[in-house]
Every structure is written in C-alpha cells, then in structure tokens.
Coordinates of C-alpha atoms in Angstrom, one line a residue:
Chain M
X1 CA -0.7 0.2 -18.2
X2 CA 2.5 1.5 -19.2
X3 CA 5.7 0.9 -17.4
X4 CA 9.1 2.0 -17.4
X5 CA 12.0 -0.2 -17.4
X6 CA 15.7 0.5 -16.9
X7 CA 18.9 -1.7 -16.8
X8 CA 21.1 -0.7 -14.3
X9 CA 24.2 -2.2 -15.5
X10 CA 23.2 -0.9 -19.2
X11 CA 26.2 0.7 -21.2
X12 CA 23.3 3.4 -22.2
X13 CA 22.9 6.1 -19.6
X14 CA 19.7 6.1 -17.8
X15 CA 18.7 9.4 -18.3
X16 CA 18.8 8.1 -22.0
X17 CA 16.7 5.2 -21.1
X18 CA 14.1 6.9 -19.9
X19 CA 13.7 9.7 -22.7
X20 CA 13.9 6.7 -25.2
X21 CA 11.0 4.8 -23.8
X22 CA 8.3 7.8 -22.6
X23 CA 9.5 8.8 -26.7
X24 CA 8.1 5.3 -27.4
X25 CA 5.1 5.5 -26.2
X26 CA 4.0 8.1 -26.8
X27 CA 5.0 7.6 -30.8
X28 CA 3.3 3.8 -30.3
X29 CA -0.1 6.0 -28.5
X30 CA 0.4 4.2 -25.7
X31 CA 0.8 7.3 -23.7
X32 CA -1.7 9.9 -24.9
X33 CA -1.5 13.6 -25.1
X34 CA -2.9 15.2 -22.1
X35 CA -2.1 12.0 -19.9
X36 CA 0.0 12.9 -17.1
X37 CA 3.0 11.2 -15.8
X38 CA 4.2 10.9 -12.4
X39 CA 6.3 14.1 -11.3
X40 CA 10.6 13.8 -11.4
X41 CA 10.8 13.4 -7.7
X42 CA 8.2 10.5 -7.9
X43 CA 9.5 8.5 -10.6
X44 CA 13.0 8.8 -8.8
X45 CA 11.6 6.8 -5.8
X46 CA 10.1 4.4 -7.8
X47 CA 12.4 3.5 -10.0
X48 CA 14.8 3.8 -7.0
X49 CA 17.7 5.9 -9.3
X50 CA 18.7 10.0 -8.4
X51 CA 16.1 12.7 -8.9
X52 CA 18.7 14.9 -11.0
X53 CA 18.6 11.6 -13.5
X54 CA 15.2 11.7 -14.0
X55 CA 14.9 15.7 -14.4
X56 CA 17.7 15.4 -17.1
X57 CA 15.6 12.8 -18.6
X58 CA 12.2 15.1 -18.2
X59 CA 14.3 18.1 -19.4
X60 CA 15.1 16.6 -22.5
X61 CA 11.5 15.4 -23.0
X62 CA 10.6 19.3 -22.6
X63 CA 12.9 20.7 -24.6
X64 CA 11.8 18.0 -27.6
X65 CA 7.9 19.0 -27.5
X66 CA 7.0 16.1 -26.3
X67 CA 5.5 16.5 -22.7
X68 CA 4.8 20.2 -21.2
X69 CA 5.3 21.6 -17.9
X70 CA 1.8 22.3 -16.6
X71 CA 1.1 24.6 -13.5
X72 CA 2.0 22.6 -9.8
X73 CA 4.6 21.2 -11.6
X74 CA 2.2 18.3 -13.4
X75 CA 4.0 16.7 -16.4
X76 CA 1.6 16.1 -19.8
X77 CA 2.3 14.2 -22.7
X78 CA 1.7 17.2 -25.1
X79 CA -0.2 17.5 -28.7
X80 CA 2.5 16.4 -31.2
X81 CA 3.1 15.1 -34.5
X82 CA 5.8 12.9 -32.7
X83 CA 4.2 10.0 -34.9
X84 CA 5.3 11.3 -38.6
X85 CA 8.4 12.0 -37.2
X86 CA 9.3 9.0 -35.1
X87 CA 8.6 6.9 -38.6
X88 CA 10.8 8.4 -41.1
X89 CA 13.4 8.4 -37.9
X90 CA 12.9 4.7 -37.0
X91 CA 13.6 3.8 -41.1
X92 CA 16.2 6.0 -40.9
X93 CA 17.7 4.1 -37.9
X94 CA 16.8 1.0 -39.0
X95 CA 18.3 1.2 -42.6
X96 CA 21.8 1.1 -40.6
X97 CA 21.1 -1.2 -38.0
X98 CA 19.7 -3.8 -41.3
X99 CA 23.2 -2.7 -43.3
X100 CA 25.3 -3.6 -40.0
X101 CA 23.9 -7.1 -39.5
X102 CA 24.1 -8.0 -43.4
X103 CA 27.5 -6.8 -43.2
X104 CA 28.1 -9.3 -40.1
X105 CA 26.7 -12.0 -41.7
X106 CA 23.1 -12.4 -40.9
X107 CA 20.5 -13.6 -43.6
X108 CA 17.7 -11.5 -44.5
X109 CA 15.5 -14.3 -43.2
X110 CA 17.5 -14.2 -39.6
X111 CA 16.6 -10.4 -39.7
X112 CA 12.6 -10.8 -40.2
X113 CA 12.5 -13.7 -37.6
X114 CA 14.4 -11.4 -35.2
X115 CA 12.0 -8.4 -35.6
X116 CA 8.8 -10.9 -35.7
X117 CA 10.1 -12.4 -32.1
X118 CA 10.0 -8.6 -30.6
X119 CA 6.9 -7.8 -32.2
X120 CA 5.5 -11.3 -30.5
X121 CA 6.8 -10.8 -27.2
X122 CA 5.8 -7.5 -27.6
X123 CA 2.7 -8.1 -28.1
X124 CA 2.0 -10.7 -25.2
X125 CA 3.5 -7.7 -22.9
X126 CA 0.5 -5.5 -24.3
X127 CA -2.0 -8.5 -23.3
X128 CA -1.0 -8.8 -20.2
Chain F
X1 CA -16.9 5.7 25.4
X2 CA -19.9 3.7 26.0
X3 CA -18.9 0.8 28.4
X4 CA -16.9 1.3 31.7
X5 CA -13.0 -0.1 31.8
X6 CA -13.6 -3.2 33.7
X7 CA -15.2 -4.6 30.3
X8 CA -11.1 -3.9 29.3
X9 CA -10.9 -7.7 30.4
X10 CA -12.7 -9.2 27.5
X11 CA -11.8 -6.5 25.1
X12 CA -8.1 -7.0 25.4
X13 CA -8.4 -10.7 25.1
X14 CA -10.1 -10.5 21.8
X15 CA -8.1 -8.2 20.7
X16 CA -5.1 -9.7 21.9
X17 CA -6.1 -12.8 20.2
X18 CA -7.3 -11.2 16.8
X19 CA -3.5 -8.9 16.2
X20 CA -1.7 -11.9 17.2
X21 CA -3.7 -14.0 14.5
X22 CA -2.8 -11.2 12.1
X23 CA 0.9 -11.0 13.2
X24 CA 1.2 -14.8 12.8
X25 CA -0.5 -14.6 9.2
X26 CA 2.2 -11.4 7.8
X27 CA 5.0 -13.4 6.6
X28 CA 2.6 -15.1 4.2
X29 CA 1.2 -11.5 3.2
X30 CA 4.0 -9.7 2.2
X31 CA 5.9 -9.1 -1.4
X32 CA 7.7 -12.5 -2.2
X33 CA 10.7 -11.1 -2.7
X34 CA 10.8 -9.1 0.8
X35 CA 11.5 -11.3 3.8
X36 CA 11.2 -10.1 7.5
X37 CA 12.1 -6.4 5.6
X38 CA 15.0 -7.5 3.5
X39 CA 14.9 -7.2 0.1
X40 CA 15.8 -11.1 -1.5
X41 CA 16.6 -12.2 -5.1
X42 CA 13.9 -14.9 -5.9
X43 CA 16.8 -17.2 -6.8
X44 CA 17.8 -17.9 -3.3
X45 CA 14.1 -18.0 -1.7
X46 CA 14.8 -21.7 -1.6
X47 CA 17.8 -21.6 1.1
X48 CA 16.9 -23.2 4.3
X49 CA 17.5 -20.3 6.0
X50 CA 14.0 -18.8 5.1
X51 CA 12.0 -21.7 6.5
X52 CA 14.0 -21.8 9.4
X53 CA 13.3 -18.4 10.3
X54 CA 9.9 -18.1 9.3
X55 CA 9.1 -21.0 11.5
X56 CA 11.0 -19.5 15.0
X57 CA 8.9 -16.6 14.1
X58 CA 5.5 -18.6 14.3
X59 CA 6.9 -20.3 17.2
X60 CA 7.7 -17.1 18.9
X61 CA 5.0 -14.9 18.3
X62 CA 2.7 -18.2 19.2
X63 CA 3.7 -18.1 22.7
X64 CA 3.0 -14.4 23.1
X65 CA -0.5 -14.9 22.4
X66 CA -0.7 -17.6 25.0
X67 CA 1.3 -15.7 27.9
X68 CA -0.6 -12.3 26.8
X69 CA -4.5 -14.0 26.1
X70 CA -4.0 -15.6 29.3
X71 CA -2.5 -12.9 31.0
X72 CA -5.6 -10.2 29.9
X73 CA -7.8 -12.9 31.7
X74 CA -5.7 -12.9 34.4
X75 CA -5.3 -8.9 35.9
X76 CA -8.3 -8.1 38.0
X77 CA -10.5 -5.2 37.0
X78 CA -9.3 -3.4 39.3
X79 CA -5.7 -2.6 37.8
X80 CA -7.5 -0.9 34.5
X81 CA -4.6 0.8 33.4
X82 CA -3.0 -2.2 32.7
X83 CA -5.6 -3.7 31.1
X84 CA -5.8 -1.1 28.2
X85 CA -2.2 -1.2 27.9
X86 CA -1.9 -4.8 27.7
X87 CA -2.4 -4.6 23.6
X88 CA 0.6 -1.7 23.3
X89 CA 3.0 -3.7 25.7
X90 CA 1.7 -6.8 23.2
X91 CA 3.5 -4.9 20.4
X92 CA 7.2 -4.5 22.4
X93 CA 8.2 -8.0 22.1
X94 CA 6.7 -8.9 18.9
X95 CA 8.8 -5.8 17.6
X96 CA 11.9 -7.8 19.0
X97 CA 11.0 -11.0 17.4
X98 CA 10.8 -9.0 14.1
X99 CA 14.2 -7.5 14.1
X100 CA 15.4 -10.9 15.5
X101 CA 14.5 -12.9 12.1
X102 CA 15.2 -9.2 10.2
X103 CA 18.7 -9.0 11.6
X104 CA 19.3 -12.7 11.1
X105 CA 18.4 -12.5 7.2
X106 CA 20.4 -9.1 6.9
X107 CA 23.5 -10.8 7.9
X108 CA 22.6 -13.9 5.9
X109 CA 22.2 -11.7 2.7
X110 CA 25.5 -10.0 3.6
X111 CA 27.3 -12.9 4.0
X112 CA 26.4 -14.7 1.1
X113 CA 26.4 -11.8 -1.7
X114 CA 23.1 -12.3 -2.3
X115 CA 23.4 -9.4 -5.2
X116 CA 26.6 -10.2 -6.4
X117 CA 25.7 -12.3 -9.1
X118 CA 22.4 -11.1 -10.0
X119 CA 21.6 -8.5 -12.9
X120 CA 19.1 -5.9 -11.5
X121 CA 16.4 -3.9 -13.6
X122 CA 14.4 -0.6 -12.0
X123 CA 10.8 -0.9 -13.6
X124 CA 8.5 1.3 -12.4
X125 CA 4.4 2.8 -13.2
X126 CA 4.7 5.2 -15.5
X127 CA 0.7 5.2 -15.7
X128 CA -1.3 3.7 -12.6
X129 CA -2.8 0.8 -12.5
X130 CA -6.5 1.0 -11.9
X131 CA -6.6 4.7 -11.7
X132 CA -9.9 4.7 -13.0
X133 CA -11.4 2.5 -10.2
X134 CA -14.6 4.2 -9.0
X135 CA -13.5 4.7 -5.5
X136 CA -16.4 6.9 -4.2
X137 CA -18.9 3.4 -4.8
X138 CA -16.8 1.9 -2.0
X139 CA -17.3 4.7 0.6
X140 CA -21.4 4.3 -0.5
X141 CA -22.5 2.0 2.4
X142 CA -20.6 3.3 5.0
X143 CA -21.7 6.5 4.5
X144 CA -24.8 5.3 4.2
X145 CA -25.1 4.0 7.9
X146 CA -24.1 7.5 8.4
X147 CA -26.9 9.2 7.5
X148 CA -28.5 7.0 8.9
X149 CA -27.7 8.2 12.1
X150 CA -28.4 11.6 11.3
X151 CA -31.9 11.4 10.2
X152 CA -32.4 9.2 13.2
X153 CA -31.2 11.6 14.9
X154 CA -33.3 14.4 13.9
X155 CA -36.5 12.3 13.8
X156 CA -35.6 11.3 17.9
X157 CA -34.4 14.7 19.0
X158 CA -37.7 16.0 20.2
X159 CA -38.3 12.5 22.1
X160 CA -35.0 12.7 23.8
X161 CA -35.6 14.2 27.6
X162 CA -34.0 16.7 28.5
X163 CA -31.2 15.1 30.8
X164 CA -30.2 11.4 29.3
X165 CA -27.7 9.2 30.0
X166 CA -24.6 9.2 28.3
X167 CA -22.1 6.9 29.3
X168 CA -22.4 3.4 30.5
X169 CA -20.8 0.9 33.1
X170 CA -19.9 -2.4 31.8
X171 CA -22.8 -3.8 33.6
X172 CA -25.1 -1.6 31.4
X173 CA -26.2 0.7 34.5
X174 CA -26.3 4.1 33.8
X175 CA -23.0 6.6 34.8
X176 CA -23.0 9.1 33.7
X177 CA -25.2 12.1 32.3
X178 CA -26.1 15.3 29.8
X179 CA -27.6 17.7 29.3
X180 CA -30.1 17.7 25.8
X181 CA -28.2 19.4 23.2
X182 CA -27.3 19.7 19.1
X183 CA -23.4 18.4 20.5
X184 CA -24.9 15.9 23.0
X185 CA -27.1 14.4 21.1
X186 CA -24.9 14.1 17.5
X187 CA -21.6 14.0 18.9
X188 CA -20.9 10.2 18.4
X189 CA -21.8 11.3 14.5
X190 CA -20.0 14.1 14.8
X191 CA -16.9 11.9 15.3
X192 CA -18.3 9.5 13.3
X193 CA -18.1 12.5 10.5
X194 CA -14.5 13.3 11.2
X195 CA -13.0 9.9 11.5
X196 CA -15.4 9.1 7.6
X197 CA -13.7 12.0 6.2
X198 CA -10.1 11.5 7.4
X199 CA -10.2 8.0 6.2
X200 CA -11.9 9.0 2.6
X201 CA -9.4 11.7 2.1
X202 CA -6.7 8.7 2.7
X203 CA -7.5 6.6 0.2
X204 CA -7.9 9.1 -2.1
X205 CA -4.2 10.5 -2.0
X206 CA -2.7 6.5 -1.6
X207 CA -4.2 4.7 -4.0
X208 CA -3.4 6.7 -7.1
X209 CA 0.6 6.8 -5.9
X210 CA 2.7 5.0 -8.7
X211 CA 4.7 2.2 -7.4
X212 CA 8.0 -0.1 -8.7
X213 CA 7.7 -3.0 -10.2
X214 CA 9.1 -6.4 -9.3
X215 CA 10.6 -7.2 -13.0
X216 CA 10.7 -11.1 -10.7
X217 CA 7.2 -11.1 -10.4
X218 CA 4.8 -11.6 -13.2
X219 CA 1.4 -10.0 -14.0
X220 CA 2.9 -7.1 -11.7
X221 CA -0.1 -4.8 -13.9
X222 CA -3.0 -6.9 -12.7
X223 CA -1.8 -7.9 -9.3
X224 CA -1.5 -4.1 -8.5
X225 CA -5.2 -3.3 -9.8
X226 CA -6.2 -5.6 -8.1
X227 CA -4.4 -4.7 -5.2
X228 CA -5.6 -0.9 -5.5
X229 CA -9.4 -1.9 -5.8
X230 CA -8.8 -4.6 -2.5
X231 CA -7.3 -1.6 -0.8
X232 CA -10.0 0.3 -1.2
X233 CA -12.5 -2.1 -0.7
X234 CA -10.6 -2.6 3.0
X235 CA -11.3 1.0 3.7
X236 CA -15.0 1.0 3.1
X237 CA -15.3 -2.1 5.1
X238 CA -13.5 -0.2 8.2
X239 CA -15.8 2.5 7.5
X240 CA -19.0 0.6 7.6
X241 CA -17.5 -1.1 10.8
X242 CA -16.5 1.8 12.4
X243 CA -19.7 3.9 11.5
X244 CA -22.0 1.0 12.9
X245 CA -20.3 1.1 16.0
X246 CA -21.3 5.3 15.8
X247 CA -24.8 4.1 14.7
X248 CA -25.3 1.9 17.6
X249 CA -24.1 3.9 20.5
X250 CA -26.1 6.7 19.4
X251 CA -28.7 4.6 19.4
X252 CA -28.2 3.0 23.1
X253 CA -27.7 6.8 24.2
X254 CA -30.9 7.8 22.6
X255 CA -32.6 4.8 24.8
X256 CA -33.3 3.0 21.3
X257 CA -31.5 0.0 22.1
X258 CA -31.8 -1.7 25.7
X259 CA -29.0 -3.0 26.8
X260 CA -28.2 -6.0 29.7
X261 CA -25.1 -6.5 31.5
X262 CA -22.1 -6.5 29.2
X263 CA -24.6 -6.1 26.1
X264 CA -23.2 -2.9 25.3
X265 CA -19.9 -4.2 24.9
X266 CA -20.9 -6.8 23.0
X267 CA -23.2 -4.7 20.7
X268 CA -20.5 -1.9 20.2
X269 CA -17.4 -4.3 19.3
X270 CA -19.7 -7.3 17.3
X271 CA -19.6 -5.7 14.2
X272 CA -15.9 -4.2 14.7
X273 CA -14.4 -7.4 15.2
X274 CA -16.8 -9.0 12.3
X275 CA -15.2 -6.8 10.2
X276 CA -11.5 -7.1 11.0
X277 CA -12.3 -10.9 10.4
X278 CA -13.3 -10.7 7.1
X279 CA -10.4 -8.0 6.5
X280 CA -8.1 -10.3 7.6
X281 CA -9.2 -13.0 5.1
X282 CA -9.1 -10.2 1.8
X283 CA -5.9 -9.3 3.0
X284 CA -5.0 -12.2 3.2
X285 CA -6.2 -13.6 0.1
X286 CA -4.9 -10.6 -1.9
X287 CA -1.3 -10.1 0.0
X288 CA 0.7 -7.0 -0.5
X289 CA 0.6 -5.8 -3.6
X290 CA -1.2 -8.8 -4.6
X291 CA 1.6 -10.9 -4.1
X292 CA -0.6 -13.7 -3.1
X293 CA -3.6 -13.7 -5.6
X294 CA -4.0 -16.9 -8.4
X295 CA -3.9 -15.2 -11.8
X296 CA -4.7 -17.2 -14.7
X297 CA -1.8 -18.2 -16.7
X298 CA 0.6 -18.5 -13.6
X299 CA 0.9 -21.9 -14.1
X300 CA 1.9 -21.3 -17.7
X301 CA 5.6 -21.5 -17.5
X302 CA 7.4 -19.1 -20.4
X303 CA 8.5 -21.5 -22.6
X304 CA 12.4 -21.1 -24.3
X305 CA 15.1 -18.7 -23.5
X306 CA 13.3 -15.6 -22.4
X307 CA 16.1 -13.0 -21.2
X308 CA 13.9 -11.1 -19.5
X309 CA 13.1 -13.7 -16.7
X310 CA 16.8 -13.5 -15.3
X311 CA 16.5 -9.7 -14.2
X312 CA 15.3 -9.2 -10.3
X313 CA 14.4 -6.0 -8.5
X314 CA 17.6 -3.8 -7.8
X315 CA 18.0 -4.1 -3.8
X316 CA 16.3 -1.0 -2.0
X317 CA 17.4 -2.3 1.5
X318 CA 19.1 1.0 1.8
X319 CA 16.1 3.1 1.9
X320 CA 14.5 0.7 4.7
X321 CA 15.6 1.7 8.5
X322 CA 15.0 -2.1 10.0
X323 CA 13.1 -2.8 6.9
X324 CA 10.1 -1.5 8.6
X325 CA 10.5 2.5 8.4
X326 CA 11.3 4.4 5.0
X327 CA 13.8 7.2 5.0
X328 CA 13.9 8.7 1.1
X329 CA 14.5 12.2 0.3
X330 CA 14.5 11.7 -3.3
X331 CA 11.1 10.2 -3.1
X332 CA 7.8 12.7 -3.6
X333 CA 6.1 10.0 -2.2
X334 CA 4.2 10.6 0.9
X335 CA 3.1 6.8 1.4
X336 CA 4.7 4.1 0.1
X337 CA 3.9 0.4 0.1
X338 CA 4.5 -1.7 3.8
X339 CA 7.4 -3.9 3.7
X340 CA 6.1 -6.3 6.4
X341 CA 2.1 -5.7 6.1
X342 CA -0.4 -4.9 3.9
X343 CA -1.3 -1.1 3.2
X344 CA 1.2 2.0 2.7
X345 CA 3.5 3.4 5.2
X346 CA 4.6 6.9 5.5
X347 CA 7.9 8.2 4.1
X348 CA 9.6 9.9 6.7
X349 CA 12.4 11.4 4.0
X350 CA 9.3 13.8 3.6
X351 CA 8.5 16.8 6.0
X352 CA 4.8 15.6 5.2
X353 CA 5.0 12.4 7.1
X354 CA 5.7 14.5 10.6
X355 CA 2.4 16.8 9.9
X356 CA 0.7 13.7 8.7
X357 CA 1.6 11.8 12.3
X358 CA 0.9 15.0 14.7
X359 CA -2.7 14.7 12.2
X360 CA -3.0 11.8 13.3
X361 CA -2.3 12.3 17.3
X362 CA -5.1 15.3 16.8
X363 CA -8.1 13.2 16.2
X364 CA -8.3 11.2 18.9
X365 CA -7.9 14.6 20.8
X366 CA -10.7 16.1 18.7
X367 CA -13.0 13.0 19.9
X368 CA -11.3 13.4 23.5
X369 CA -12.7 17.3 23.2
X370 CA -16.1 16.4 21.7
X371 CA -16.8 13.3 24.5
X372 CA -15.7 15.5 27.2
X373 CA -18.6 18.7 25.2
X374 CA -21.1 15.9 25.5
X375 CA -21.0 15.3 29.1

C-alpha cells in the first residue's frame, strides 16, 4: 500500500517529487526490489500531471540504479544497496537542516519533538 | 431466445422498473466529491445547491418510471418493436435529466470559484490495493453451473430425438425446431462459454489498474480493496446469473424442464433479476470506490492541527466530456473509474477503447450467428 503524493502548488518541481518519494520507499523497503510500478503513461493519468513529467521523474530513477527498464516497458524497483547509501546521505542532509534551525533559534528539545511528530503521523499513515 | 416477444410486456416492465430503481439510487453511489459528474471540493458539499439538485433529480427520474412502467403495460403485443425498445428510449430522457443537474452544478462551480481558494494535492497508487485478491475463487461457482451444463449435456445427448424443439412462444407452445446436432444441442453453452470468458478476461485487466486518490477522503487504501474485491465479487454474481439462465434453457430445450404458459419466461429471467437485486444492494452498500462503506475509526475525528486534512483532489473536470465520458491521451489507462456509477468506464483518449466497443458490438453478433446455426 504505497502511494504517491504531489503538491501542486509546491515550490519543488514535480518531477522532483516524485523521484524523492519512489527514492523513499524504496530506502524505507516499502517498495521492494522486483515490485513493479505502474508504467509513465499510467501514473500520468492518475496523478492527473503531463506524461513527459513523470518520464523525467522515471528517467532519473533509471539513471540512479534504482528501478530498471524491463522488457514491454514494465518498471522494477531494482536490487540495490540504496539503503547504506540513503543513511550516510539522510545524516549528511540532516546535519544541515539541524545546524539551520539551531541557528534560527530552535531548542534541541523543539527539534526531537518535531522529528517524533513525523515519525508518529508517519506511523499511523503505515497502519492505515 | 427462448420465449416469443409478446412476453416483451412483462419483461420491459421489470426491467423498466429495476434500471429506474438503480438510476434513482446513483447519486448516493458515486465518489463524494463527484456530483452529477463535476468534480467538488468537500468544503462546499454543504451549499444548498446540492440538495436542491439532487432532489429535482429524484423527482424527475421518479416520474419516468411511472409514465414508462405504465406505458410497457400499456402497448399491445402486437407493436413488439416498441416494446423491446421501450428500455433504450427509457435511457434518452434520463440522459437529459443528467446533464440538466450536470450543467446546473458546472455553472454553479464556475460561478462561485469553487477552486480558487483551495490547495490541491495529486496522490495516486503507486502499488494496488488488493492486488493479491484471489480473483479466480470468484469466477468458481459460475463456472461451476457451467459445467454443469456440459456434462448434462453429454449425459442427455443420446436421449435427445433427433428433431427437438428449440424456441418457444411465450405461451410455452412449441415454435420453432432443429435438427439434433453438437451446435444444436450445446449452443446455449457455447454462448454461455464466450460471454464467461469475455467477462473473466474483464475483470482481470480492470481490477489491477492503479487509480488516484482523494487526499479528502480518508482510508482511501482500504475503501479501494475493498472496492476491488466487491467488484469482483459483482462479476461472479453476473456470471452465476447469466450462466443459470444458459443452464436452464438448455435444459427446457432438452425437454428437462416442462414449462406452462409464461413459465419460461419466468424460469429464464427469475434468477437474472434475483441477481441484479442483490447487486444493487452490494453496490450500493459499497458505492464507487467504496465511497459509501463504514470503516472503523471514521468517526474518530483527527484531533489538533493536521495540515494534511486541508488539501482536496486537484479538479479533473477537464478530462470528463459531460462528466460522463473520459477523453485522456496522457492516460495508459484503458478503463477508468465511472464518474456517475459504479464500475470502470472506457478511456476513449485510447485507440483501445474503439476496438474494445466494436468487441463489444461482436458478441451479441457471435450469439446472433450461433442462434441462427441452431435452428
């Protein structure tokens, strides 16, 4: 049960959107490798945004190693060690999201209840 | 065909009165953010408008069943052809009712700027939904009654004389006659074969298509699994309904089952119209996209600022010709999900959907071919 969710209005492209999240899950195992995922031209009508936006997206995915082109044009989550790499990434990127809200003002307290609530409400999305 | 057209009388009034039931009964099926075909942000469901329009549509389409029930009674046997077009003409001026209300809320929306002040998310399957539902279970009994008919059939042929009666008149006389053959004998499970296999092969490419989510809407995951399975649970009800009706006129053409006057008609269309009953009610009780099931924890209200409740579905009104027919070229999809129903309709921004429609036009001429090899 995994879906994908874009903001329209969002100052991040889509294209980026998308990559970001199918990057997610399959770091989080959510997605598996060998699970296939709905072709370009399919996930364009659902989510209701242009084709080419979704094939820059699935490009990108490609290029990265983390889903292959299978004959008939079927989309796979391919065999990675996405997982290692996602982690020393996410502390990478977290490190300097941490330093910018310290800098701003925010208590290291205000920082742990922030990440707990997405964890929660992350969680109770999972449940569902 | 089995009974003779004069039985029309009686058929078209059931049915007349059963589609008009199930027309009255789709506003209260569909998506609850979709409203005579027009996409709505759940914020302004409350306007009077809604209730207004609904209610003219119950009104309307209430008085068609009375002028058409009583109408089907009405035309004397004679005038056949009008009979068995009674349902289709049925159909015109609902269709004007519809775009009535549909045109009424467009403007509405329009007018108002619905959208302009709502913040719109895209969410959308990435993974289906009860894709490992064991379809094939469903298709069991129906198939079942199938077989039936075959080894029934083949335990029969030898009994069967030579020339037996293969078509009968309303009254349950006798009309018309064949010679004893493979295709004479088995064509009712011939078709009954065909129409099994066409319907199977359905399900099997619409279930499994991903669909969008309704941000708006929660448990969107388990309403659509549950959706999927009642979908296909709908199918193998049609096809236990339809195959009984194969079963049993096999059997009255064998000379299994007697029948009186009008029994045939009666015995034929029983279990057909048992089963659209209880359809009816699954559908019902499900809605599109299982829009109107009781989850647990609906009544749970999220507690404290939760962002996430203020996003609604981005308006797809554009893709939706009279927010009955969808036009999408960017779309793979061959079938997407009914805007006002229950089911899947065709995507007509895909060459597919033509070949898919003349398919469709071919069976009944298959059957049409295989009656007229029986006679």
């Amino acid at each position: 049960m995994v879906n994908l969710t874009i903001e329209i209005n969002s100052r991040i492209p889509i294209h980026r959107q998308i990559y970001d999240q199918i990057k997610s899950f399959v770091s989080t195992g959510e997605l598996k490798s060998g699970e296939r995922i709905p072709s370009s031209r399919t996930m364009a009508g659902t989510l209701e945004v242009n084709y080419h936006t979704v094939n820059q997206a699935y490009q990108m995915l490609w290029k990265d190693g983390i889903i292959n082109l299978e004959k008939g044009k079927k989309y796979v989550v391919a065999e990675t060690r996405l997982g290692k790499n996602m982690c020393t990434d996410f502390e990478k990127r977290e490190k300097e999201i941490i330093k910018e809200a310290i800098e701003n003002g925010m208590s290291e307290n205000e920082v742990l209840q922030v990440v707990q609530t997405i964890l929660d409400r992350r969680n109770e999305g999972v449940k569902q | 065909m089995i009974f003779n057209l004069s039985g029309f009388s009686l058929l078209s009034f059931f049915l007349i009165i059963l589609i008009g039931i199930m027309l009255l009964l789709i506003p209260n099926m569909t998506e609850k953010t979709v409203v005579f075909g027009v996409r709505v942000p759940p914020s302004k469901l409350e306007l009077p408008i809604f209730a207004t329009l609904k209610k003219q549509y119950r009104s309307y389409v209430a008085i068609l069943i009375v002028i058409f029930g009583i109408g089907s009674l009405l035309i004397p046997p004679s005038l056949v052809l009008i009979q068995a077009l009674l349902t289709l003409l049925f159909l015109a001026p609902f269709f004007a009712i519809y775009l009535k209300e549909h045109y009424a809320l467009e403007r509405a929306k329009k007018e108002g700027g619905w959208y302009d002040d709502v913040v719109t998310r895209s969410e959308a399957e990435l993974t289906i939904n009860g894709a490992g539902l064991q379809v094939w279970i469903y298709f069991v009994p129906g198939l079942l009654i199938l077989a039936i008919l075959f080894v029934a059939g083949a335990l029969l042929y030898p009994s069967i004389p030579g020339i037996f009666a293969t078509h009968f008149g309303a009254n349950g006389q006798p009309n018309g006659f064949s010679t004893k053959s493979i295709w004479s004998v088995f064509g009712t499970g011939f078709v009954g074969l065909v129409v099994s296999t066409f319907l199977i092969a359905l399900t099997y490419v619409t279930y499994r298509t991903p669909l969008s989510i309704d941000p708006s809407i929660p448990q969107s995951n388990t309403r659509l699994r549950i959706f999927r399975k009642t979908f296909v649970v709908t199918i193998g009800l049609i096809l236990v309904g339809l195959n009984l009706v194969f079963l049993i006129t096999s059997l009255m053409i064998w000379g299994i089952v007697a029948i009186g006057p009008y029994g045939g008609v009666v015995l034929v269309l029983a279990p057909l119209f048992a089963i659209l009953v209880i359809l009816t009610l699954i559908l019902f009780r499900t809605g599109q996209l299982g829009s109107n099931l009781k989850l647990k924890g609906d009544a749970v209200e999220p507690e404290g600022p939760n962002q996430e409740d203020n996003f609604v579905r981005k308006d797809d009104d554009v893709f939706w010709k009279a927010g009955m027919i969808y036009v999408n070229k960017d779309d793979k999809r061959l079938f997407v999900p009914k805007r006002f129903g229950v089911g899947y309709t065709l995507n007509f921004g895909r060459p597919g959907s033509w070949i898919f429609i003349i398919g469709i036009i071919a069976i009944p001429v298959v059957i049409i071919v295989l009656t007229l090899a029986l006679r």
